[in-house]
Coordinates of N, CA, C and O and ligand atoms in Angstrom, one line a residue:
X1 N 0.8 -1.2 0.0 CA 0.0 0.0 0.0 C 0.9 1.3 0.0 O 1.6 1.5 0.9
X2 N 0.8 2.0 -1.1 CA 1.6 3.2 -1.3 C 1.0 4.4 -0.5 O -0.2 4.7 -0.7
X3 N 1.8 5.0 0.4 CA 1.2 6.0 1.3 C 1.9 7.4 0.9 O 3.2 7.5 0.9
X4 N 1.1 8.4 0.7 CA 1.6 9.8 0.6 C 1.2 10.6 1.8 O 0.0 10.5 2.2
X5 N 2.1 11.2 2.4 CA 1.8 12.0 3.6 C 1.9 13.5 3.3 O 2.8 14.0 2.6
X6 N 0.8 14.2 3.7 CA 0.8 15.7 3.5 C 0.8 16.3 4.9 O 0.1 15.9 5.8
X7 N 1.6 17.4 5.1 CA 1.7 18.1 6.4 C 2.2 19.5 6.2 O 2.8 19.8 5.2
X8 N 1.9 20.3 7.2 CA 2.2 21.7 7.1 C 3.2 22.2 8.1 O 3.7 23.3 8.1
X9 N 3.6 21.3 9.1 CA 4.4 21.8 10.2 C 5.6 20.9 10.6 O 6.4 20.5 9.8
X10 N 5.6 20.6 11.9 CA 6.6 19.9 12.5 C 6.9 18.5 12.0 O 8.0 18.1 11.8
X11 N 5.9 17.8 11.7 CA 6.0 16.5 11.1 C 6.3 15.4 12.1 O 6.8 14.3 11.7
X12 N 6.0 15.6 13.3 CA 6.3 14.5 14.3 C 5.5 13.3 14.0 O 5.9 12.1 14.3
X13 N 4.3 13.4 13.5 CA 3.5 12.2 13.2 C 4.0 11.5 11.9 O 4.0 10.3 11.9
X14 N 4.4 12.3 10.9 CA 5.0 11.7 9.7 C 6.3 10.9 10.2 O 6.6 9.8 9.7
X15 N 7.0 11.5 11.1 CA 8.2 10.9 11.6 C 7.9 9.6 12.3 O 8.6 8.5 12.1
X16 N 6.8 9.6 13.1 CA 6.4 8.3 13.8 C 6.0 7.3 12.8 O 6.4 6.1 13.0
X17 N 5.4 7.7 11.7 CA 5.0 6.7 10.6 C 6.3 6.1 10.0 O 6.5 4.9 9.8
X18 N 7.3 7.0 9.7 CA 8.5 6.6 9.0 C 9.3 5.7 10.0 O 10.0 4.8 9.5
X19 N 9.3 6.1 11.3 CA 10.1 5.2 12.2 C 9.4 3.8 12.3 O 10.1 2.8 12.4
X20 N 8.1 3.8 12.3 CA 7.4 2.5 12.3 C 7.8 1.7 11.1 O 8.0 0.5 11.2
X21 N 7.8 2.3 10.0 CA 8.2 1.6 8.7 C 9.6 1.1 8.9 O 9.8 -0.1 8.5
X22 N 10.5 1.9 9.4 CA 11.9 1.5 9.5 C 12.0 0.3 10.5 O 12.8 -0.6 10.3
X23 N 11.1 0.2 11.5 CA 11.1 -0.8 12.5 C 10.3 -2.0 12.0 O 10.1 -3.0 12.8
X24 N 9.8 -2.0 10.8 CA 9.0 -3.1 10.3 C 7.6 -3.2 10.9 O 7.0 -4.3 11.0
X25 N 7.1 -2.1 11.4 CA 5.8 -2.1 12.1 C 4.7 -1.3 11.3 O 3.7 -0.9 11.8
X26 N 4.9 -1.3 10.0 CA 3.9 -0.6 9.2 C 3.1 -1.5 8.2 O 2.4 -1.1 7.3
X27 N 3.2 -2.8 8.6 CA 2.4 -3.8 7.8 C 2.9 -3.7 6.3 O 4.1 -3.6 6.0
X28 N 1.9 -3.8 5.4 CA 2.2 -3.8 4.0 C 2.2 -2.4 3.4 O 2.1 -2.2 2.2
X29 N 2.4 -1.4 4.3 CA 2.4 0.0 3.8 C 3.8 0.6 3.7 O 4.7 0.1 4.4
X30 N 3.9 1.4 2.7 CA 5.3 2.1 2.5 C 5.0 3.5 2.1 O 4.2 3.8 1.2
X31 N 5.7 4.4 2.8 CA 5.6 5.9 2.5 C 6.4 6.1 1.2 O 7.6 5.9 1.2
X32 N 5.7 6.7 0.2 CA 6.4 6.9 -1.1 C 6.7 8.4 -1.3 O 7.5 8.7 -2.2
X33 N 6.0 9.3 -0.6 CA 6.3 10.7 -0.8 C 5.7 11.5 0.4 O 4.8 11.1 1.1
X34 N 6.4 12.6 0.7 CA 5.9 13.6 1.7 C 5.9 14.9 1.0 O 6.9 15.4 0.5
X35 N 4.7 15.6 1.1 CA 4.6 16.9 0.5 C 4.1 17.9 1.6 O 3.3 17.5 2.5
X36 N 4.5 19.2 1.4 CA 4.0 20.2 2.3 C 3.6 21.4 1.5 O 4.1 21.7 0.4
X37 N 2.6 22.2 2.1 CA 2.2 23.4 1.5 C 3.0 24.6 2.1 O 2.7 25.8 1.9
X38 N 4.0 24.3 3.0 CA 4.8 25.3 3.7 C 6.2 25.1 3.3 O 6.8 24.0 3.6
X39 N 6.8 26.1 2.6 CA 8.1 25.8 2.0 C 9.2 25.4 3.0 O 10.1 24.6 2.7
X40 N 9.2 26.0 4.2 CA 10.2 25.7 5.2 C 9.7 24.9 6.3 O 10.3 24.9 7.4
X41 N 8.7 24.1 6.1 CA 8.2 23.2 7.2 C 9.2 22.1 7.6 O 9.7 21.5 6.7
X42 N 9.4 21.9 8.9 CA 10.3 20.9 9.3 C 10.0 19.5 8.7 O 10.9 18.6 8.6
X43 N 8.7 19.2 8.4 CA 8.3 17.9 7.9 C 9.1 17.6 6.7 O 9.4 16.4 6.4
X44 N 9.5 18.6 5.9 CA 10.2 18.3 4.6 C 11.6 17.8 4.9 O 12.3 17.2 4.0
X45 N 12.2 17.9 6.1 CA 13.5 17.4 6.4 C 13.5 15.9 6.5 O 14.5 15.2 6.5
X46 N 12.3 15.3 6.7 CA 12.1 13.9 6.9 C 12.5 13.1 5.6 O 12.9 12.0 5.6
X47 N 12.2 13.8 4.5 CA 12.5 13.1 3.2 C 13.9 12.7 3.1 O 14.2 11.4 3.0
X48 N 14.9 13.6 3.1 CA 16.3 13.2 3.0 C 16.7 12.2 4.1 O 17.4 11.3 3.9
X49 N 16.1 12.5 5.3 CA 16.5 11.6 6.5 C 16.1 10.2 6.3 O 16.9 9.2 6.7
X50 N 15.0 10.0 5.7 CA 14.4 8.6 5.6 C 14.5 8.1 4.1 O 14.0 7.0 3.8
X51 N 15.1 8.9 3.2 CA 15.3 8.5 1.8 C 13.9 8.4 1.1 O 13.7 7.5 0.3
X52 N 13.0 9.3 1.4 CA 11.7 9.3 0.8 C 11.6 10.7 0.0 O 11.9 11.7 0.6
X53 N 11.2 10.6 -1.2 CA 11.0 11.9 -2.0 C 10.1 12.8 -1.2 O 9.0 12.4 -0.7
X54 N 10.5 14.1 -1.1 CA 9.6 15.0 -0.4 C 9.8 16.4 -1.1 O 10.8 16.7 -1.8
X55 N 8.8 17.3 -0.9 CA 8.9 18.6 -1.5 C 7.8 19.5 -1.1 O 6.7 19.1 -0.7
X56 N 8.0 20.8 -1.3 CA 7.0 21.8 -1.2 C 6.2 21.9 -2.5 O 6.8 21.8 -3.6
X57 N 4.9 22.0 -2.3 CA 4.0 22.2 -3.4 C 3.3 23.5 -3.2 O 2.7 23.7 -2.1
X58 N 3.4 24.4 -4.1 CA 2.8 25.8 -4.0 C 1.3 25.7 -3.9 O 0.7 25.3 -4.8
X59 N 0.8 26.1 -2.7 CA -0.7 26.0 -2.5 C -1.5 27.2 -2.9 O -2.7 27.3 -2.8
X60 N -0.8 28.3 -3.4 CA -1.5 29.5 -3.7 C -2.6 29.4 -4.8 O -2.5 28.4 -5.5
X61 N -3.6 30.2 -4.8 CA -3.6 31.6 -4.3 C -4.3 31.7 -2.9 O -4.3 32.8 -2.4
X62 N -4.9 30.6 -2.3 CA -5.7 30.8 -1.1 C -4.9 30.6 0.1 O -3.8 29.9 0.1
X63 N -5.4 31.1 1.3 CA -4.6 31.0 2.5 C -4.9 29.8 3.4 O -4.1 29.2 4.0
X64 N -6.2 29.5 3.4 CA -6.6 28.4 4.4 C -7.2 27.2 3.7 O -7.5 26.2 4.3
X65 N -7.6 27.3 2.4 CA -8.1 26.2 1.7 C -7.2 25.8 0.5 O -6.4 26.6 0.1
X66 N -7.4 24.6 0.0 CA -6.7 24.1 -1.1 C -7.6 24.1 -2.3 O -8.5 23.2 -2.4
X67 N -7.5 25.1 -3.2 CA -8.4 25.3 -4.2 C -7.7 25.9 -5.4 O -6.6 26.3 -5.3
X68 N -8.4 25.9 -6.6 CA -7.8 26.6 -7.8 C -6.5 26.0 -8.2 O -6.3 24.8 -8.2
X69 N -5.5 26.9 -8.6 CA -4.3 26.4 -9.1 C -3.5 25.6 -8.1 O -2.8 24.6 -8.5
X70 N -3.5 26.0 -6.9 CA -2.7 25.2 -5.8 C -3.3 23.8 -5.7 O -2.5 22.9 -5.6
X71 N -4.6 23.7 -5.7 CA -5.2 22.4 -5.7 C -4.8 21.5 -6.8 O -4.4 20.3 -6.7
X72 N -4.8 22.1 -8.0 CA -4.3 21.4 -9.2 C -2.9 20.9 -9.1 O -2.6 19.8 -9.5
X73 N -2.0 21.8 -8.5 CA -0.6 21.4 -8.3 C -0.5 20.2 -7.3 O 0.3 19.3 -7.5
X74 N -1.3 20.3 -6.3 CA -1.3 19.2 -5.3 C -1.8 17.9 -5.9 O -1.3 16.8 -5.7
X75 N -2.9 18.0 -6.7 CA -3.5 16.8 -7.3 C -2.4 16.1 -8.2 O -2.2 14.9 -8.2
X76 N -1.7 17.0 -9.0 CA -0.7 16.4 -9.9 C 0.5 15.8 -9.1 O 0.9 14.7 -9.4
X77 N 0.9 16.5 -8.0 CA 2.1 15.9 -7.3 C 1.7 14.6 -6.6 O 2.4 13.6 -6.7
X78 N 0.5 14.6 -6.0 CA 0.1 13.4 -5.2 C -0.2 12.3 -6.2 O 0.3 11.1 -6.0
X79 N -0.9 12.6 -7.3 CA -1.1 11.5 -8.3 C 0.2 10.9 -8.8 O 0.3 9.7 -9.1
X80 N 1.2 11.8 -9.0 CA 2.4 11.3 -9.6 C 3.1 10.3 -8.7 O 3.9 9.5 -9.2
X81 N 2.8 10.3 -7.4 CA 3.4 9.3 -6.5 C 2.5 8.0 -6.4 O 2.9 7.0 -5.8
X82 N 1.4 8.0 -7.1 CA 0.6 6.8 -7.2 C 0.1 6.2 -5.9 O 0.3 5.0 -5.6
X83 N -0.6 7.0 -5.1 CA -0.9 6.6 -3.7 C -2.1 5.7 -3.7 O -3.1 5.8 -4.4
X84 N -2.1 4.7 -2.8 CA -3.3 4.0 -2.4 C -3.9 4.6 -1.2 O -5.1 4.4 -0.9
X85 N -3.1 5.4 -0.4 CA -3.6 6.1 0.8 C -2.9 7.5 0.9 O -1.7 7.5 0.8
X86 N -3.7 8.5 1.1 CA -3.2 9.8 1.4 C -3.5 10.2 2.8 O -4.6 10.1 3.3
X87 N -2.4 10.4 3.6 CA -2.5 10.7 5.0 C -2.3 12.1 5.3 O -1.2 12.7 5.0
X88 N -3.3 12.8 5.9 CA -3.1 14.2 6.3 C -2.6 14.1 7.8 O -3.3 13.7 8.7
X89 N -1.3 14.5 7.9 CA -0.7 14.5 9.2 C -0.3 16.0 9.6 O 0.8 16.4 9.3
X90 N -1.3 16.7 10.1 CA -1.0 18.1 10.4 C -1.1 19.0 9.1 O -0.3 19.9 9.0
X91 N -1.9 18.6 8.1 CA -2.1 19.4 6.9 C -3.2 20.4 7.2 O -4.3 20.0 7.3
X92 N -2.8 21.7 7.3 CA -3.8 22.7 7.8 C -4.5 23.4 6.8 O -4.7 24.6 6.9
X93 N -5.0 22.7 5.8 CA -5.8 23.4 4.7 C -7.1 22.5 4.5 O -7.1 21.3 4.6
X94 N -8.2 23.3 4.2 CA -9.4 22.6 3.9 C -9.4 22.1 2.5 O -9.1 22.8 1.6
X95 N -9.7 20.8 2.3 CA -9.7 20.2 1.0 C -11.1 20.4 0.3 O -12.1 20.4 0.9
X96 N -11.0 20.6 -1.0 CA -12.2 20.9 -1.8 C -12.5 19.8 -2.7 O -11.7 18.8 -2.8
X97 N -13.7 19.8 -3.4 CA -14.2 18.6 -4.2 C -13.2 18.0 -5.2 O -13.2 16.8 -5.4
X98 N -12.4 18.9 -5.9 CA -11.5 18.3 -6.9 C -10.5 17.3 -6.3 O -10.3 16.2 -6.8
X99 N -9.8 17.8 -5.2 CA -8.9 16.9 -4.5 C -9.5 15.7 -3.9 O -9.1 14.6 -4.1
X100 N -10.7 16.0 -3.2 CA -11.4 14.9 -2.6 C -11.8 13.8 -3.6 O -11.7 12.6 -3.4
X101 N -12.2 14.3 -4.8 CA -12.7 13.4 -5.9 C -11.5 12.6 -6.5 O -11.7 11.4 -6.8
X102 N -10.4 13.3 -6.6 CA -9.2 12.6 -7.2 C -8.8 11.4 -6.4 O -8.2 10.5 -6.9
X103 N -9.0 11.5 -5.1 CA -8.5 10.4 -4.2 C -9.6 9.9 -3.3 O -9.4 9.5 -2.2
X104 N -10.8 9.8 -3.9 CA -12.0 9.4 -3.2 C -11.8 8.1 -2.4 O -11.4 7.1 -3.0
X105 N -12.2 8.2 -1.1 CA -12.1 7.0 -0.3 C -10.7 6.6 0.1 O -10.5 5.6 0.8
X106 N -9.7 7.4 -0.3 CA -8.3 7.0 0.0 C -7.6 8.1 0.9 O -6.4 8.1 1.0
X107 N -8.4 9.0 1.5 CA -7.8 10.1 2.3 C -8.2 9.9 3.7 O -9.4 9.8 4.1
X108 N -7.2 9.9 4.6 CA -7.4 9.9 6.1 C -6.8 11.1 6.7 O -5.8 11.6 6.2
X109 N -7.3 11.5 7.9 CA -6.8 12.6 8.6 C -6.6 12.3 10.1 O -7.4 11.5 10.6
X110 N -5.6 12.9 10.7 CA -5.4 12.8 12.1 C -5.8 14.0 12.8 O -5.5 15.1 12.3
X111 N -6.6 13.9 13.9 CA -7.1 15.1 14.5 C -6.9 15.0 16.0 O -7.2 13.9 16.6
X112 N -6.4 16.1 16.7 CA -6.1 15.9 18.1 C -7.2 16.1 19.1 O -7.1 16.9 20.1
X113 N -8.3 15.4 18.9 CA -9.4 15.4 19.9 C -10.2 14.1 19.6 O -10.0 13.5 18.6
X114 N -11.1 13.8 20.5 CA -12.0 12.7 20.3 C -13.2 13.3 19.5 O -14.2 13.7 20.1
X115 N -13.1 13.2 18.2 CA -14.2 13.7 17.4 C -15.5 12.9 17.7 O -15.3 11.7 18.0
X116 N -16.7 13.4 17.6 CA -17.0 14.7 17.1 C -16.8 15.9 18.0 O -17.2 17.0 17.7
X117 N -16.2 15.7 19.2 CA -15.9 16.8 20.1 C -14.7 17.6 19.5 O -13.7 17.0 19.0
X118 N -14.8 18.9 19.6 CA -13.7 19.8 19.3 C -13.1 19.7 17.9 O -11.9 19.5 17.8
X119 N -13.9 19.8 16.9 CA -13.3 19.9 15.5 C -12.7 21.3 15.4 O -12.8 22.1 16.2
X120 N -12.0 21.4 14.3 CA -11.4 22.7 13.9 C -10.0 22.9 14.6 O -9.3 22.0 15.0
X121 N -9.7 24.2 14.6 CA -8.3 24.6 15.1 C -8.2 24.5 16.6 O -9.2 24.6 17.3
X122 N -7.0 24.4 17.1 CA -6.7 24.4 18.5 C -7.6 23.4 19.3 O -8.1 23.8 20.4
X123 N -7.7 22.2 18.8 CA -8.5 21.2 19.5 C -8.1 20.9 20.9 O -8.9 20.6 21.8
X124 N -6.8 20.9 21.1 CA -6.3 20.5 22.4 C -6.6 21.6 23.4 O -7.1 21.4 24.5
X125 N -6.4 22.9 23.0 CA -6.7 24.0 23.9 C -8.3 24.1 24.1 O -8.7 24.4 25.2
X126 N -9.0 23.8 23.1 CA -10.5 23.7 23.3 C -10.9 22.8 24.4 O -11.7 23.1 25.2
X127 N -10.3 21.6 24.3 CA -10.7 20.5 25.3 C -10.3 21.0 26.7 O -11.0 20.8 27.7
X128 N -9.1 21.5 26.8 CA -8.6 22.0 28.1 C -9.5 23.1 28.7 O -9.9 23.0 29.9
X129 N -9.8 24.0 27.9 CA -10.6 25.2 28.4 C -12.1 24.7 28.7 O -12.7 25.3 29.6
X130 N -12.6 23.7 28.0 CA -13.9 23.2 28.2 C -14.0 22.4 29.5 O -15.1 22.2 30.1
X131 N -12.9 21.9 30.0 CA -12.9 21.2 31.3 C -13.2 19.7 31.2 O -13.5 19.1 32.2
X132 N -13.2 19.2 29.9 CA -13.4 17.7 29.9 C -12.3 17.0 30.6 O -11.2 17.5 30.7
X133 N -12.6 15.8 31.1 CA -11.6 15.0 31.8 C -10.9 14.0 30.9 O -9.8 13.5 31.2
X134 N -11.5 13.7 29.7 CA -10.9 12.8 28.8 C -10.9 13.5 27.4 O -11.9 14.0 26.9
X135 N -9.8 13.5 26.8 CA -9.7 13.9 25.4 C -8.9 12.8 24.6 O -8.8 11.7 25.1
X136 N -8.2 13.2 23.5 CA -7.5 12.2 22.8 C -7.2 12.5 21.4 O -7.1 13.7 21.0
X137 N -7.2 11.5 20.5 CA -7.0 11.8 19.1 C -7.8 10.8 18.3 O -8.3 9.8 18.7
X138 N -8.0 11.2 17.0 CA -8.9 10.5 16.1 C -8.3 10.4 14.7 O -7.7 11.3 14.3
X139 N -8.4 9.2 14.1 CA -8.1 9.0 12.7 C -9.4 8.8 12.0 O -10.2 7.9 12.4
X140 N -9.7 9.6 11.0 CA -11.0 9.4 10.3 C -10.8 9.6 8.8 O -9.8 10.2 8.3
X141 N -11.8 9.0 8.1 CA -11.8 9.2 6.6 C -12.2 10.7 6.4 O -12.9 11.3 7.1
X142 N -11.6 11.3 5.3 CA -11.9 12.7 5.0 C -13.0 12.8 4.0 O -13.0 12.1 2.9
X143 N -14.0 13.6 4.3 CA -15.1 14.0 3.5 C -15.1 15.5 3.3 O -14.3 16.2 3.9
X144 N -16.1 16.0 2.6 CA -16.2 17.5 2.4 C -16.5 18.2 3.8 O -16.3 19.4 3.9
X145 N -17.0 17.5 4.7 CA -17.3 18.1 6.0 C -16.0 18.1 6.9 O -15.5 17.0 7.2
X146 N -15.5 19.3 7.2 CA -14.3 19.4 7.9 C -14.3 18.6 9.3 O -15.2 18.8 10.1
X147 N -13.4 17.7 9.4 CA -13.3 16.8 10.6 C -14.5 16.0 10.9 O -14.8 15.6 12.0
X148 N -15.3 15.8 9.8 CA -16.6 15.1 10.0 C -16.7 13.7 9.4 O -17.8 13.1 9.5
X149 N -15.7 13.2 8.7 CA -15.8 11.9 8.1 C -15.9 10.7 9.0 O -15.6 10.9 10.2
X150 N -16.3 9.5 8.5 CA -16.4 8.4 9.4 C -15.1 8.1 10.2 O -14.0 8.1 9.6
X151 N -15.3 7.8 11.4 CA -14.1 7.5 12.3 C -13.6 6.1 12.1 O -14.3 5.1 12.1
X152 N -12.2 6.0 12.0 CA -11.6 4.7 11.9 C -11.1 4.2 13.3 O -11.3 3.1 13.6
X153 N -10.5 5.1 14.0 CA -10.0 4.7 15.4 C -9.7 5.9 16.2 O -9.5 7.0 15.7
X154 N -9.7 5.7 17.5 CA -9.4 6.8 18.5 C -8.5 6.3 19.6 O -8.5 5.1 19.9
X155 N -7.8 7.2 20.3 CA -7.1 6.9 21.5 C -7.4 7.9 22.5 O -7.5 9.1 22.2
X156 N -7.6 7.5 23.7 CA -8.1 8.5 24.8 C -6.9 8.9 25.6 O -5.9 8.2 25.8
X157 N -7.0 10.1 26.1 CA -6.0 10.7 27.0 C -6.7 11.3 28.2 O -7.7 12.1 28.0
X158 N -6.2 11.1 29.4 CA -6.9 11.6 30.6 C -6.3 13.0 30.9 O -5.1 13.2 30.9
X159 N -7.2 14.0 31.2 CA -6.8 15.3 31.6 C -6.8 15.4 33.1 O -7.8 15.2 33.8
X160 N -5.6 15.5 33.7 CA -5.4 15.5 35.2 C -5.6 16.8 35.7 O -5.5 17.8 35.0
X161 N -5.8 16.9 37.1 CA -5.9 18.2 37.7 C -4.6 18.9 37.5 O -3.5 18.3 37.6
X162 N -4.6 20.2 37.3 CA -3.4 21.0 37.1 C -2.7 20.8 35.7 O -1.6 21.3 35.5
X163 N -3.4 20.1 34.8 CA -2.9 19.9 33.5 C -2.6 21.3 32.8 O -3.5 22.2 32.9
X164 N -1.5 21.4 32.1 CA -1.3 22.6 31.3 C -1.4 22.3 29.9 O -1.4 21.1 29.5
X165 N -1.5 23.4 29.1 CA -1.6 23.1 27.6 C -0.4 22.3 27.1 O -0.5 21.4 26.3
X166 N 0.8 22.7 27.7 CA 2.0 22.0 27.2 C 2.0 20.5 27.6 O 2.3 19.7 26.8
X167 N 1.6 20.2 28.8 CA 1.6 18.8 29.3 C 0.6 18.0 28.5 O 0.8 16.9 28.1
X168 N -0.6 18.7 28.3 CA -1.7 18.0 27.5 C -1.3 17.7 26.1 O -1.5 16.7 25.5
X169 N -0.6 18.7 25.5 CA -0.1 18.6 24.1 C 0.8 17.4 24.0 O 0.7 16.6 23.1
X170 N 1.7 17.3 25.0 CA 2.7 16.2 24.9 C 2.0 14.8 25.0 O 2.3 13.9 24.3
X171 N 0.9 14.7 25.9 CA 0.2 13.5 26.0 C -0.6 13.1 24.7 O -0.6 12.0 24.3
X172 N -1.2 14.1 24.2 CA -2.0 13.9 23.0 C -1.1 13.5 21.8 O -1.4 12.6 21.1
X173 N 0.0 14.2 21.7 CA 0.9 13.9 20.6 C 1.5 12.5 20.8 O 1.6 11.7 19.8
X174 N 1.8 12.1 22.0 CA 2.3 10.7 22.2 C 1.2 9.7 21.8 O 1.6 8.7 21.2
X175 N 0.0 10.0 22.1 CA -1.1 9.1 21.7 C -1.2 9.0 20.2 O -1.4 8.0 19.6
X176 N -1.1 10.2 19.5 CA -1.1 10.2 18.1 C 0.0 9.4 17.4 O -0.2 8.7 16.5
X177 N 1.2 9.5 18.0 CA 2.4 8.9 17.4 C 2.2 7.3 17.5 O 2.8 6.6 16.7
X178 N 1.4 6.9 18.4 CA 1.2 5.4 18.5 C 0.0 5.0 17.6 O 0.1 4.0 16.9
X179 N -1.0 5.9 17.6 CA -2.3 5.5 16.8 C -2.1 5.5 15.3 O -2.5 4.6 14.6
X180 N -1.5 6.6 14.8 CA -1.4 6.8 13.3 C -0.7 5.6 12.6 O -1.3 5.0 11.7
X181 N 0.5 5.2 13.0 CA 1.1 4.1 12.4 C 0.3 2.8 12.5 O 0.3 2.0 11.6
X182 N -0.3 2.6 13.7 CA -1.1 1.4 13.9 C -2.3 1.3 12.9 O -2.5 0.3 12.4
X183 N -2.9 2.5 12.7 CA -4.1 2.5 11.8 C -3.6 2.3 10.4 O -4.2 1.5 9.6
X184 N -2.5 2.9 10.0 CA -2.0 2.7 8.6 C -1.6 1.2 8.4 O -2.0 0.6 7.4
X185 N -1.0 0.6 9.4 CA -0.6 -0.8 9.2 C -1.9 -1.7 9.1 O -2.0 -2.6 8.3
X186 N -2.9 -1.3 9.9 CA -4.1 -2.1 9.8 C -4.8 -1.9 8.5 O -5.3 -2.9 7.9
X187 N -4.8 -0.7 8.0 CA -5.5 -0.5 6.7 C -4.7 -1.2 5.6 O -5.3 -1.7 4.6
X188 N -3.4 -1.4 5.7 CA -2.7 -2.0 4.6 C -3.0 -3.5 4.6 O -3.0 -4.2 3.6
X189 N -3.3 -4.0 5.8 CA -3.7 -5.5 5.9 C -5.1 -5.7 5.4 O -5.4 -6.8 4.9
X190 N -6.0 -4.7 5.5 CA -7.4 -4.8 5.1 C -7.5 -4.7 3.6 O -8.6 -4.9 3.1
X191 N -6.5 -4.3 2.9 CA -6.6 -4.0 1.5 C -6.8 -5.4 0.7 O -6.1 -6.3 1.0
X192 N -7.8 -5.4 -0.2 CA -8.0 -6.6 -0.9 C -6.8 -6.9 -1.8 O -6.1 -6.0 -2.3
X193 N -6.4 -8.2 -2.0 CA -5.2 -8.5 -2.8 C -5.4 -8.0 -4.2 O -6.4 -7.9 -4.8
X194 N -4.2 -7.7 -4.8 CA -4.2 -7.2 -6.2 C -4.4 -5.7 -6.2 O -4.3 -5.1 -7.2
Ligands
GAR1 C1 -1.2 16.9 15.1 O1 -1.5 17.1 16.5 C2 -2.5 16.7 14.3 O2 -3.4 16.0 15.0 C3 -2.9 18.2 14.1 O3 -1.7 18.9 13.8 C4 -0.6 18.3 14.6 C5 0.5 18.0 13.6 O4 1.7 17.7 14.3 N1 -3.9 18.2 13.1 C6 -4.9 19.1 13.1 O5 -5.1 19.9 14.0 C7 -5.8 19.0 11.8 N2 -7.0 19.6 12.1 P1 2.9 17.2 13.6 O6 3.2 18.2 12.4 O7 4.0 17.2 14.6 O8 2.6 15.8 13.1

């Protein structure tokens, strides 16, 4: 199962997936490319480090969505890698119908809350401010509804008394780093032969 990862930032989840692959824990999945919409995103350093093609794809002209010419450039770049699965690992743009249609049923997203609670931006901060005692992370299929597609799996994290944003972020990210590679490995096994 050929996997393309898209991300906009740090890339700690892409790194967790690549480390799992290196350790033989990614089942029948193999990361074939990493792309970013942010030219200097740390995620792009993973390419050379793990020997995986990686690159910036110009997302312009829009700021928060992937549409128009930028969307066409992403469709071309991702298609060129021949993916069976497109993984959004911290990709901070809203996908529109042309991209969703080009990879229909093959796009998954990682989100740092127990969806359907706390969709959108700053999900960890939202959970902390709301005072819930349990939050976590979710991997779900991507549909036109932002953070709304069918859930594949989740991991829970307990919010303790005195929890800070920093300590909660560390716990949620650790849960993500375990969950995402596990889900990808599982999906690779579920793929019909041929
Ligand atoms: C992760 O926490 C991921 O769940 C979140 O961005 C972070 C990326 O971290 N994604 C979203 O909020 C998407 N709505 P990383 O770049 O270190 O993997």
